[in-house]
């Protein structure tokens, strides 16, 4: 992959955005990400996926320079839909996706991060949707995902001012779960990924799917699905193993 480096170890696949100087999300990079997620979905060596950026930033957003090569409304709308398709897929992905954000996650970079299930940040990272500064608006569903985390008023403030919040602030607003120093960030993200990788794949898949019902405000449907899946995990090999391991006071050996 030209703009991505994928490394698999300990059942964790680390995707590094590798497009200096800002890991801008060009159409080609989005295409490559789509291909990687297609490949990893059935890869038993990848139980958990970690995304990070090389260099100074996680990602500074869509490639503004590429914008100048597009000259009609329909092409821009297609670009928006293309990114949205990938980010919807990520949000509904059956494997846990964690973003480790350092430097900056702006515009499409933050939209990418918001499509991940968990965000860890460096304390001084900048997170924002500055598209209005360019006379534009977000196109990869940023107006829809940001308010889920920070509420409509804070999202409106961030959008109309185009000012980013820091990693520390992102944690306070619920946009990220924890902030660390740059030096610690990746190690902490990896540790979190390792904890998830030790669980049964089936229980992770069901959990991620159920959380999406909650995110969409579908309580009744989600609760109904939960009881259905609760039955399924009990009769699964890993469910039997987990309960048996507890009774026998040993670590479970999940077969996934
Ligand atoms: C549907 C989605 C839409 C969108 O995502 S629209 C884009 C939204 N994103 C932005 O508006 C962010 C734009 N970038 C910035 O505000 C700043 O940059 C940073 C805060 C990220 C970094 O600032 P500093 O540290 O002063 O560095 P620097 O000299 O501005 O940038 C370093 C190099 O990175 C290139 N770059 C930065 N962001 C982008 C981008 N989004 N698309 C294309 N290139 C970008 C620059 O041009 C420059 O490059 P060179 O060294 O060749 O001059």
PDB file of C-alpha atoms and ligand atoms in Angstrom:
ATOM      1  CA  UNK A   1       0.000   0.000   0.000  1.00  0.00           C
ATOM      2  CA  UNK A   2       1.449   3.327  -1.031  1.00  0.00           C
ATOM      3  CA  UNK A   3       0.251   5.569   1.782  1.00  0.00           C
ATOM      4  CA  UNK A   4      -0.339   2.987   4.485  1.00  0.00           C
ATOM      5  CA  UNK A   5       1.893   0.700   6.485  1.00  0.00           C
ATOM      6  CA  UNK A   6       0.165  -2.280   8.025  1.00  0.00           C
ATOM      7  CA  UNK A   7       1.901  -4.334  10.683  1.00  0.00           C
ATOM      8  CA  UNK A   8       0.393  -7.387  12.366  1.00  0.00           C
ATOM      9  CA  UNK A   9       1.633  -8.685  15.679  1.00  0.00           C
ATOM     10  CA  UNK A  10      -0.051 -10.310  18.691  1.00  0.00           C
ATOM     11  CA  UNK A  11      -3.405 -10.314  16.842  1.00  0.00           C
ATOM     12  CA  UNK A  12      -3.227  -6.510  16.562  1.00  0.00           C
ATOM     13  CA  UNK A  13      -3.047  -4.855  13.135  1.00  0.00           C
ATOM     14  CA  UNK A  14      -1.501  -1.399  13.257  1.00  0.00           C
ATOM     15  CA  UNK A  15      -2.317   0.846  10.300  1.00  0.00           C
ATOM     16  CA  UNK A  16       0.023   3.798  10.000  1.00  0.00           C
ATOM     17  CA  UNK A  17      -1.010   6.688   7.749  1.00  0.00           C
ATOM     18  CA  UNK A  18       2.136   7.452   5.859  1.00  0.00           C
ATOM     19  CA  UNK A  19       1.623  10.435   3.590  1.00  0.00           C
ATOM     20  CA  UNK A  20       3.960  13.264   4.589  1.00  0.00           C
ATOM     21  CA  UNK A  21       3.824  16.049   5.492  1.00  0.00           C
ATOM     22  CA  UNK A  22       0.308  15.978   6.992  1.00  0.00           C
ATOM     23  CA  UNK A  23      -1.189  12.546   6.185  1.00  0.00           C
ATOM     24  CA  UNK A  24      -3.830  14.399   4.197  1.00  0.00           C
ATOM     25  CA  UNK A  25      -6.649  12.083   3.139  1.00  0.00           C
ATOM     26  CA  UNK A  26      -6.406  12.078  -0.627  1.00  0.00           C
ATOM     27  CA  UNK A  27      -8.855  10.005  -2.665  1.00  0.00           C
ATOM     28  CA  UNK A  28      -6.095   7.436  -3.122  1.00  0.00           C
ATOM     29  CA  UNK A  29      -5.446   7.204   0.630  1.00  0.00           C
ATOM     30  CA  UNK A  30      -9.175   6.723   1.307  1.00  0.00           C
ATOM     31  CA  UNK A  31      -9.228   4.022  -1.380  1.00  0.00           C
ATOM     32  CA  UNK A  32      -6.273   2.260   0.252  1.00  0.00           C
ATOM     33  CA  UNK A  33      -7.919   2.430   3.675  1.00  0.00           C
ATOM     34  CA  UNK A  34     -11.070   0.861   2.190  1.00  0.00           C
ATOM     35  CA  UNK A  35      -8.971  -1.967   0.748  1.00  0.00           C
ATOM     36  CA  UNK A  36      -7.163  -2.574   4.026  1.00  0.00           C
ATOM     37  CA  UNK A  37     -10.428  -2.769   5.973  1.00  0.00           C
ATOM     38  CA  UNK A  38     -11.756  -5.182   3.349  1.00  0.00           C
ATOM     39  CA  UNK A  39      -8.686  -7.404   3.807  1.00  0.00           C
ATOM     40  CA  UNK A  40      -8.562  -7.252   7.598  1.00  0.00           C
ATOM     41  CA  UNK A  41     -12.209  -8.162   8.107  1.00  0.00           C
ATOM     42  CA  UNK A  42     -11.548 -11.887   7.575  1.00  0.00           C
ATOM     43  CA  UNK A  43      -7.926 -11.924   8.723  1.00  0.00           C
ATOM     44  CA  UNK A  44      -7.646 -14.045  11.864  1.00  0.00           C
ATOM     45  CA  UNK A  45      -4.284 -12.383  12.633  1.00  0.00           C
ATOM     46  CA  UNK A  46      -6.095  -9.056  13.119  1.00  0.00           C
ATOM     47  CA  UNK A  47      -8.492  -9.142  16.083  1.00  0.00           C
ATOM     48  CA  UNK A  48      -8.010  -5.462  16.918  1.00  0.00           C
ATOM     49  CA  UNK A  49      -7.035  -2.561  14.665  1.00  0.00           C
ATOM     50  CA  UNK A  50      -4.991   0.426  15.727  1.00  0.00           C
ATOM     51  CA  UNK A  51      -4.711   3.538  13.546  1.00  0.00           C
ATOM     52  CA  UNK A  52      -2.002   6.147  13.918  1.00  0.00           C
ATOM     53  CA  UNK A  53      -0.207   8.717  11.800  1.00  0.00           C
ATOM     54  CA  UNK A  54       3.491   8.999  11.012  1.00  0.00           C
ATOM     55  CA  UNK A  55       5.336  12.288  11.382  1.00  0.00           C
ATOM     56  CA  UNK A  56       3.947  15.376  13.109  1.00  0.00           C
ATOM     57  CA  UNK A  57       0.220  14.691  12.817  1.00  0.00           C
ATOM     58  CA  UNK A  58      -2.415  11.974  12.931  1.00  0.00           C
ATOM     59  CA  UNK A  59      -4.053  13.613   9.883  1.00  0.00           C
ATOM     60  CA  UNK A  60      -4.714  17.223   8.846  1.00  0.00           C
ATOM     61  CA  UNK A  61      -7.841  16.241   6.911  1.00  0.00           C
ATOM     62  CA  UNK A  62      -8.866  15.917   3.311  1.00  0.00           C
ATOM     63  CA  UNK A  63      -6.192  16.895   0.821  1.00  0.00           C
ATOM     64  CA  UNK A  64      -6.850  20.605   0.271  1.00  0.00           C
ATOM     65  CA  UNK A  65      -4.393  20.649  -2.622  1.00  0.00           C
ATOM     66  CA  UNK A  66      -6.365  17.880  -4.361  1.00  0.00           C
ATOM     67  CA  UNK A  67      -9.508  20.053  -4.025  1.00  0.00           C
ATOM     68  CA  UNK A  68      -8.031  22.406  -6.613  1.00  0.00           C
ATOM     69  CA  UNK A  69      -8.045  19.596  -9.184  1.00  0.00           C
ATOM     70  CA  UNK A  70     -11.787  18.967  -8.783  1.00  0.00           C
ATOM     71  CA  UNK A  71     -14.006  21.382 -10.642  1.00  0.00           C
ATOM     72  CA  UNK A  72     -17.603  20.325 -10.286  1.00  0.00           C
ATOM     73  CA  UNK A  73     -20.255  19.920  -7.643  1.00  0.00           C
ATOM     74  CA  UNK A  74     -21.012  16.275  -8.400  1.00  0.00           C
ATOM     75  CA  UNK A  75     -17.383  15.217  -7.991  1.00  0.00           C
ATOM     76  CA  UNK A  76     -17.158  16.910  -4.581  1.00  0.00           C
ATOM     77  CA  UNK A  77     -20.428  15.264  -3.525  1.00  0.00           C
ATOM     78  CA  UNK A  78     -19.036  11.893  -4.677  1.00  0.00           C
ATOM     79  CA  UNK A  79     -15.858  12.481  -2.672  1.00  0.00           C
ATOM     80  CA  UNK A  80     -17.950  13.177   0.431  1.00  0.00           C
ATOM     81  CA  UNK A  81     -20.031  10.040  -0.140  1.00  0.00           C
ATOM     82  CA  UNK A  82     -16.877   7.951  -0.729  1.00  0.00           C
ATOM     83  CA  UNK A  83     -15.358   8.996   2.617  1.00  0.00           C
ATOM     84  CA  UNK A  84     -18.683   8.556   4.395  1.00  0.00           C
ATOM     85  CA  UNK A  85     -19.006   5.021   3.048  1.00  0.00           C
ATOM     86  CA  UNK A  86     -15.613   4.054   4.490  1.00  0.00           C
ATOM     87  CA  UNK A  87     -16.289   5.717   7.846  1.00  0.00           C
ATOM     88  CA  UNK A  88     -19.728   4.061   8.128  1.00  0.00           C
ATOM     89  CA  UNK A  89     -18.071   0.732   7.449  1.00  0.00           C
ATOM     90  CA  UNK A  90     -15.489   1.394  10.158  1.00  0.00           C
ATOM     91  CA  UNK A  91     -18.124   2.393  12.694  1.00  0.00           C
ATOM     92  CA  UNK A  92     -20.011  -0.826  11.964  1.00  0.00           C
ATOM     93  CA  UNK A  93     -16.861  -2.955  11.696  1.00  0.00           C
ATOM     94  CA  UNK A  94     -16.937  -6.300  13.542  1.00  0.00           C
ATOM     95  CA  UNK A  95     -13.465  -5.726  15.033  1.00  0.00           C
ATOM     96  CA  UNK A  96     -12.435  -3.051  17.515  1.00  0.00           C
ATOM     97  CA  UNK A  97     -10.764   0.005  15.933  1.00  0.00           C
ATOM     98  CA  UNK A  98      -8.708   2.322  18.138  1.00  0.00           C
ATOM     99  CA  UNK A  99      -7.286   5.679  17.006  1.00  0.00           C
ATOM    100  CA  UNK A 100      -4.061   6.941  18.601  1.00  0.00           C
ATOM    101  CA  UNK A 101      -4.080  10.664  17.813  1.00  0.00           C
ATOM    102  CA  UNK A 102      -1.011  12.845  18.145  1.00  0.00           C
ATOM    103  CA  UNK A 103      -0.284  16.285  16.731  1.00  0.00           C
ATOM    104  CA  UNK A 104      -3.516  17.063  14.918  1.00  0.00           C
ATOM    105  CA  UNK A 105      -6.727  15.411  13.772  1.00  0.00           C
ATOM    106  CA  UNK A 106      -8.449  18.102  11.739  1.00  0.00           C
ATOM    107  CA  UNK A 107     -11.320  18.023   9.273  1.00  0.00           C
ATOM    108  CA  UNK A 108     -11.393  14.622   7.583  1.00  0.00           C
ATOM    109  CA  UNK A 109      -8.665  13.508  10.023  1.00  0.00           C
ATOM    110  CA  UNK A 110     -11.057  14.001  12.934  1.00  0.00           C
ATOM    111  CA  UNK A 111     -13.899  12.476  10.916  1.00  0.00           C
ATOM    112  CA  UNK A 112     -11.708   9.393  10.432  1.00  0.00           C
ATOM    113  CA  UNK A 113     -10.908   9.321  14.149  1.00  0.00           C
ATOM    114  CA  UNK A 114     -14.601   9.681  15.053  1.00  0.00           C
ATOM    115  CA  UNK A 115     -15.415   6.605  12.962  1.00  0.00           C
ATOM    116  CA  UNK A 116     -13.118   4.563  15.232  1.00  0.00           C
ATOM    117  CA  UNK A 117     -14.604   2.945  18.342  1.00  0.00           C
ATOM    118  CA  UNK A 118     -12.126   4.447  20.812  1.00  0.00           C
ATOM    119  CA  UNK A 119      -9.887   7.540  20.602  1.00  0.00           C
ATOM    120  CA  UNK A 120      -6.756   8.051  22.688  1.00  0.00           C
ATOM    121  CA  UNK A 121      -4.984  11.382  22.261  1.00  0.00           C
ATOM    122  CA  UNK A 122      -1.784  13.149  23.148  1.00  0.00           C
ATOM    123  CA  UNK A 123      -2.484  15.956  25.624  1.00  0.00           C
ATOM    124  CA  UNK A 124      -1.463  18.742  23.255  1.00  0.00           C
ATOM    125  CA  UNK A 125      -3.058  17.315  20.085  1.00  0.00           C
ATOM    126  CA  UNK A 126      -5.407  19.614  18.166  1.00  0.00           C
ATOM    127  CA  UNK A 127      -8.813  18.201  17.294  1.00  0.00           C
ATOM    128  CA  UNK A 128     -11.246  20.186  15.206  1.00  0.00           C
ATOM    129  CA  UNK A 129     -13.394  20.631  12.136  1.00  0.00           C
ATOM    130  CA  UNK A 130     -11.959  23.811  10.550  1.00  0.00           C
ATOM    131  CA  UNK A 131     -13.729  23.483   7.177  1.00  0.00           C
ATOM    132  CA  UNK A 132     -15.717  26.719   7.633  1.00  0.00           C
ATOM    133  CA  UNK A 133     -12.370  28.533   7.688  1.00  0.00           C
ATOM    134  CA  UNK A 134     -12.052  27.441   4.055  1.00  0.00           C
ATOM    135  CA  UNK A 135     -15.603  28.557   3.236  1.00  0.00           C
ATOM    136  CA  UNK A 136     -16.623  24.883   3.210  1.00  0.00           C
ATOM    137  CA  UNK A 137     -18.392  22.455   5.514  1.00  0.00           C
ATOM    138  CA  UNK A 138     -17.391  18.932   6.612  1.00  0.00           C
ATOM    139  CA  UNK A 139     -18.145  16.232   4.056  1.00  0.00           C
ATOM    140  CA  UNK A 140     -17.313  12.955   5.799  1.00  0.00           C
ATOM    141  CA  UNK A 141     -20.246  13.129   8.281  1.00  0.00           C
ATOM    142  CA  UNK A 142     -18.441  15.338  10.791  1.00  0.00           C
ATOM    143  CA  UNK A 143     -21.588  17.400  11.410  1.00  0.00           C
ATOM    144  CA  UNK A 144     -23.362  14.185  12.399  1.00  0.00           C
ATOM    145  CA  UNK A 145     -20.713  12.445  14.502  1.00  0.00           C
ATOM    146  CA  UNK A 146     -19.173  15.361  16.418  1.00  0.00           C
ATOM    147  CA  UNK A 147     -22.429  16.273  18.264  1.00  0.00           C
ATOM    148  CA  UNK A 148     -22.772  12.648  19.398  1.00  0.00           C
ATOM    149  CA  UNK A 149     -19.653  13.151  21.483  1.00  0.00           C
ATOM    150  CA  UNK A 150     -19.650  16.811  22.507  1.00  0.00           C
ATOM    151  CA  UNK A 151     -23.326  17.826  22.115  1.00  0.00           C
ATOM    152  CA  UNK A 152     -24.842  20.132  19.516  1.00  0.00           C
ATOM    153  CA  UNK A 153     -23.806  23.440  21.116  1.00  0.00           C
ATOM    154  CA  UNK A 154     -20.111  22.560  21.508  1.00  0.00           C
ATOM    155  CA  UNK A 155     -20.099  21.094  17.984  1.00  0.00           C
ATOM    156  CA  UNK A 156     -21.623  24.341  16.670  1.00  0.00           C
ATOM    157  CA  UNK A 157     -18.981  26.360  18.525  1.00  0.00           C
ATOM    158  CA  UNK A 158     -16.140  24.235  17.163  1.00  0.00           C
ATOM    159  CA  UNK A 159     -17.525  24.432  13.621  1.00  0.00           C
ATOM    160  CA  UNK A 160     -18.311  28.145  13.457  1.00  0.00           C
ATOM    161  CA  UNK A 161     -15.064  29.236  15.114  1.00  0.00           C
ATOM    162  CA  UNK A 162     -12.984  26.605  13.227  1.00  0.00           C
ATOM    163  CA  UNK A 163     -10.878  26.461  16.401  1.00  0.00           C
ATOM    164  CA  UNK A 164      -9.578  23.085  17.536  1.00  0.00           C
ATOM    165  CA  UNK A 165      -9.707  21.776  21.082  1.00  0.00           C
ATOM    166  CA  UNK A 166      -6.693  20.193  22.772  1.00  0.00           C
ATOM    167  CA  UNK A 167      -6.346  16.512  23.598  1.00  0.00           C
ATOM    168  CA  UNK A 168      -6.990  17.303  27.281  1.00  0.00           C
ATOM    169  CA  UNK A 169     -10.164  19.181  26.350  1.00  0.00           C
ATOM    170  CA  UNK A 170     -11.239  16.357  24.035  1.00  0.00           C
ATOM    171  CA  UNK A 171     -11.166  13.999  27.013  1.00  0.00           C
ATOM    172  CA  UNK A 172     -13.231  16.429  29.093  1.00  0.00           C
ATOM    173  CA  UNK A 173     -15.804  16.673  26.294  1.00  0.00           C
ATOM    174  CA  UNK A 174     -15.992  12.901  25.779  1.00  0.00           C
ATOM    175  CA  UNK A 175     -14.442  13.008  22.315  1.00  0.00           C
ATOM    176  CA  UNK A 176     -11.473  10.936  23.511  1.00  0.00           C
ATOM    177  CA  UNK A 177     -11.197   8.536  26.429  1.00  0.00           C
ATOM    178  CA  UNK A 178      -7.682   9.391  27.666  1.00  0.00           C
ATOM    179  CA  UNK A 179      -4.810  11.806  27.059  1.00  0.00           C
ATOM    180  CA  UNK A 180      -1.130  10.951  27.364  1.00  0.00           C
ATOM    181  CA  UNK A 181       2.217  12.449  26.494  1.00  0.00           C
ATOM    182  CA  UNK A 182       3.378  11.918  22.915  1.00  0.00           C
ATOM    183  CA  UNK A 183       5.966   9.454  24.203  1.00  0.00           C
ATOM    184  CA  UNK A 184       3.407   7.333  26.045  1.00  0.00           C
ATOM    185  CA  UNK A 185       0.483   7.485  23.614  1.00  0.00           C
ATOM    186  CA  UNK A 186       1.207   4.550  21.351  1.00  0.00           C
ATOM    187  CA  UNK A 187       2.278   2.219  24.157  1.00  0.00           C
ATOM    188  CA  UNK A 188      -0.966   2.983  26.023  1.00  0.00           C
ATOM    189  CA  UNK A 189      -3.009   2.420  22.866  1.00  0.00           C
ATOM    190  CA  UNK A 190      -1.218  -0.881  22.267  1.00  0.00           C
ATOM    191  CA  UNK A 191      -1.869  -1.986  25.832  1.00  0.00           C
ATOM    192  CA  UNK A 192      -5.572  -1.249  25.385  1.00  0.00           C
ATOM    193  CA  UNK A 193      -5.587  -3.143  22.083  1.00  0.00           C
ATOM    194  CA  UNK A 194      -3.900  -6.121  23.794  1.00  0.00           C
ATOM    195  CA  UNK A 195      -6.623  -6.278  26.437  1.00  0.00           C
ATOM    196  CA  UNK A 196      -9.283  -6.369  23.722  1.00  0.00           C
ATOM    197  CA  UNK A 197      -7.316  -8.935  21.694  1.00  0.00           C
ATOM    198  CA  UNK A 198      -7.435 -11.314  24.681  1.00  0.00           C
ATOM    199  CA  UNK A 199     -11.254 -11.453  24.505  1.00  0.00           C
ATOM    200  CA  UNK A 200     -13.387 -13.717  22.350  1.00  0.00           C
ATOM    201  CA  UNK A 201     -13.876 -12.312  18.825  1.00  0.00           C
ATOM    202  CA  UNK A 202     -17.563 -13.189  18.928  1.00  0.00           C
ATOM    203  CA  UNK A 203     -18.235 -11.253  22.136  1.00  0.00           C
ATOM    204  CA  UNK A 204     -16.356  -8.235  20.735  1.00  0.00           C
ATOM    205  CA  UNK A 205     -18.333  -8.381  17.478  1.00  0.00           C
ATOM    206  CA  UNK A 206     -21.687  -8.541  19.269  1.00  0.00           C
ATOM    207  CA  UNK A 207     -20.672  -5.781  21.692  1.00  0.00           C
ATOM    208  CA  UNK A 208     -19.646  -3.394  18.907  1.00  0.00           C
ATOM    209  CA  UNK A 209     -22.864  -4.062  17.015  1.00  0.00           C
ATOM    210  CA  UNK A 210     -24.979  -3.505  20.135  1.00  0.00           C
ATOM    211  CA  UNK A 211     -23.212  -0.236  20.980  1.00  0.00           C
ATOM    212  CA  UNK A 212     -24.262   1.095  17.573  1.00  0.00           C
ATOM    213  CA  UNK A 213     -27.927   0.623  18.487  1.00  0.00           C
ATOM    214  CA  UNK A 214     -27.250   2.798  21.545  1.00  0.00           C
ATOM    215  CA  UNK A 215     -25.363   5.378  19.460  1.00  0.00           C
ATOM    216  CA  UNK A 216     -28.374   5.622  17.144  1.00  0.00           C
ATOM    217  CA  UNK A 217     -30.762   5.977  20.068  1.00  0.00           C
ATOM    218  CA  UNK A 218     -32.446   2.631  19.306  1.00  0.00           C
ATOM    219  CA  UNK A 219     -32.848   1.410  22.884  1.00  0.00           C
ATOM    220  CA  UNK A 220     -35.676  -1.108  22.370  1.00  0.00           C
ATOM    221  CA  UNK A 221     -34.176  -2.680  19.252  1.00  0.00           C
ATOM    222  CA  UNK A 222     -30.719  -2.783  20.879  1.00  0.00           C
ATOM    223  CA  UNK A 223     -32.000  -4.335  24.107  1.00  0.00           C
ATOM    224  CA  UNK A 224     -33.928  -6.967  22.137  1.00  0.00           C
ATOM    225  CA  UNK A 225     -30.808  -7.800  20.104  1.00  0.00           C
ATOM    226  CA  UNK A 226     -28.767  -7.932  23.323  1.00  0.00           C
ATOM    227  CA  UNK A 227     -30.915 -10.675  24.849  1.00  0.00           C
ATOM    228  CA  UNK A 228     -30.777 -12.608  21.562  1.00  0.00           C
ATOM    229  CA  UNK A 229     -26.960 -12.382  21.455  1.00  0.00           C
ATOM    230  CA  UNK A 230     -26.763 -13.120  25.191  1.00  0.00           C
ATOM    231  CA  UNK A 231     -28.244 -16.513  24.329  1.00  0.00           C
ATOM    232  CA  UNK A 232     -25.866 -17.008  21.424  1.00  0.00           C
ATOM    233  CA  UNK A 233     -22.693 -16.294  23.417  1.00  0.00           C
ATOM    234  CA  UNK A 234     -23.758 -18.692  26.177  1.00  0.00           C
ATOM    235  CA  UNK A 235     -23.922 -21.634  23.816  1.00  0.00           C
ATOM    236  CA  UNK A 236     -20.771 -20.578  21.927  1.00  0.00           C
ATOM    237  CA  UNK A 237     -17.545 -22.489  22.498  1.00  0.00           C
ATOM    238  CA  UNK A 238     -15.867 -19.384  23.903  1.00  0.00           C
ATOM    239  CA  UNK A 239     -18.783 -18.636  26.231  1.00  0.00           C
ATOM    240  CA  UNK A 240     -18.603 -22.181  27.633  1.00  0.00           C
ATOM    241  CA  UNK A 241     -14.830 -21.880  27.961  1.00  0.00           C
ATOM    242  CA  UNK A 242     -15.005 -18.479  29.731  1.00  0.00           C
ATOM    243  CA  UNK A 243     -17.472 -19.685  32.360  1.00  0.00           C
ATOM    244  CA  UNK A 244     -15.611 -22.979  32.830  1.00  0.00           C
ATOM    245  CA  UNK A 245     -12.292 -21.123  33.226  1.00  0.00           C
ATOM    246  CA  UNK A 246     -13.804 -18.940  35.961  1.00  0.00           C
ATOM    247  CA  UNK A 247     -15.092 -21.971  37.857  1.00  0.00           C
ATOM    248  CA  UNK A 248     -11.703 -23.689  37.508  1.00  0.00           C
ATOM    249  CA  UNK A 249      -9.865 -20.480  38.571  1.00  0.00           C
ATOM    250  CA  UNK A 250      -7.765 -20.259  35.383  1.00  0.00           C
ATOM    251  CA  UNK A 251      -7.414 -17.922  32.407  1.00  0.00           C
ATOM    252  CA  UNK A 252      -9.817 -18.676  29.531  1.00  0.00           C
ATOM    253  CA  UNK A 253      -8.420 -20.045  26.312  1.00  0.00           C
ATOM    254  CA  UNK A 254     -10.717 -18.569  23.673  1.00  0.00           C
ATOM    255  CA  UNK A 255     -10.774 -20.243  20.274  1.00  0.00           C
ATOM    256  CA  UNK A 256     -12.504 -17.313  18.518  1.00  0.00           C
TER     257      UNK A 256
HETATM  258  C1  LIG B   1     -14.428  16.288   3.703  1.00  0.00           C
HETATM  259  C2  LIG B   1     -13.257  16.762   4.456  1.00  0.00           C
HETATM  260  C3  LIG B   1     -12.813  18.090   4.314  1.00  0.00           C
HETATM  261  C4  LIG B   1     -11.572  18.501   4.974  1.00  0.00           C
HETATM  262  O1  LIG B   1     -10.961  17.766   5.713  1.00  0.00           O
HETATM  263  S1  LIG B   1     -10.994  20.051   4.603  1.00  0.00           S
HETATM  264  C5  LIG B   1      -9.415  20.150   5.392  1.00  0.00           C
HETATM  265  C6  LIG B   1      -9.553  20.455   6.836  1.00  0.00           C
HETATM  266  N1  LIG B   1      -8.239  20.588   7.429  1.00  0.00           N
HETATM  267  C7  LIG B   1      -7.633  21.777   7.577  1.00  0.00           C
HETATM  268  O2  LIG B   1      -8.157  22.806   7.216  1.00  0.00           O
HETATM  269  C8  LIG B   1      -6.274  21.756   8.216  1.00  0.00           C
HETATM  270  C9  LIG B   1      -5.294  22.494   7.371  1.00  0.00           C
HETATM  271  N2  LIG B   1      -3.963  22.479   7.926  1.00  0.00           N
HETATM  272  C10 LIG B   1      -3.588  23.234   8.991  1.00  0.00           C
HETATM  273  O3  LIG B   1      -4.369  23.944   9.602  1.00  0.00           O
HETATM  274  C11 LIG B   1      -2.143  23.234   9.341  1.00  0.00           C
HETATM  275  O4  LIG B   1      -1.416  22.804   8.242  1.00  0.00           O
HETATM  276  C12 LIG B   1      -1.773  22.329  10.558  1.00  0.00           C
HETATM  277  C13 LIG B   1      -2.440  22.890  11.821  1.00  0.00           C
HETATM  278  C14 LIG B   1      -2.202  20.896  10.339  1.00  0.00           C
HETATM  279  C15 LIG B   1      -0.247  22.361  10.753  1.00  0.00           C
HETATM  280  O5  LIG B   1       0.218  23.657  10.789  1.00  0.00           O
HETATM  281  P1  LIG B   1       1.811  23.936  10.745  1.00  0.00           P
HETATM  282  O6  LIG B   1       2.448  23.169  11.811  1.00  0.00           O
HETATM  283  O7  LIG B   1       1.980  25.419  10.722  1.00  0.00           O
HETATM  284  O8  LIG B   1       2.302  23.303   9.368  1.00  0.00           O
HETATM  285  P2  LIG B   1       1.960  23.754   7.872  1.00  0.00           P
HETATM  286  O9  LIG B   1       3.160  24.398   7.281  1.00  0.00           O
HETATM  287  O10 LIG B   1       0.677  24.512   7.809  1.00  0.00           O
HETATM  288  O11 LIG B   1       1.660  22.341   7.180  1.00  0.00           O
HETATM  289  C16 LIG B   1       2.705  21.445   6.887  1.00  0.00           C
HETATM  290  C17 LIG B   1       2.539  20.960   5.468  1.00  0.00           C
HETATM  291  O12 LIG B   1       1.343  20.167   5.424  1.00  0.00           O
HETATM  292  C18 LIG B   1       0.512  20.674   4.380  1.00  0.00           C
HETATM  293  N3  LIG B   1      -0.887  20.458   4.769  1.00  0.00           N
HETATM  294  C19 LIG B   1      -1.432  20.645   5.989  1.00  0.00           C
HETATM  295  N4  LIG B   1      -2.719  20.327   5.987  1.00  0.00           N
HETATM  296  C20 LIG B   1      -3.003  19.910   4.730  1.00  0.00           C
HETATM  297  C21 LIG B   1      -4.191  19.437   4.086  1.00  0.00           C
HETATM  298  N5  LIG B   1      -5.351  19.275   4.773  1.00  0.00           N
HETATM  299  N6  LIG B   1      -4.134  19.129   2.795  1.00  0.00           N
HETATM  300  C22 LIG B   1      -2.983  19.246   2.109  1.00  0.00           C
HETATM  301  N7  LIG B   1      -1.821  19.662   2.653  1.00  0.00           N
HETATM  302  C23 LIG B   1      -1.838  19.990   3.953  1.00  0.00           C
HETATM  303  C24 LIG B   1       0.856  22.129   4.275  1.00  0.00           C
HETATM  304  O13 LIG B   1       0.448  22.651   3.052  1.00  0.00           O
HETATM  305  C25 LIG B   1       2.345  22.089   4.463  1.00  0.00           C
HETATM  306  O14 LIG B   1       2.900  21.637   3.238  1.00  0.00           O
HETATM  307  P3  LIG B   1       4.204  22.364   2.615  1.00  0.00           P
HETATM  308  O15 LIG B   1       5.268  22.120   3.647  1.00  0.00           O
HETATM  309  O16 LIG B   1       4.425  21.642   1.334  1.00  0.00           O
HETATM  310  O17 LIG B   1       3.859  23.801   2.468  1.00  0.00           O
END
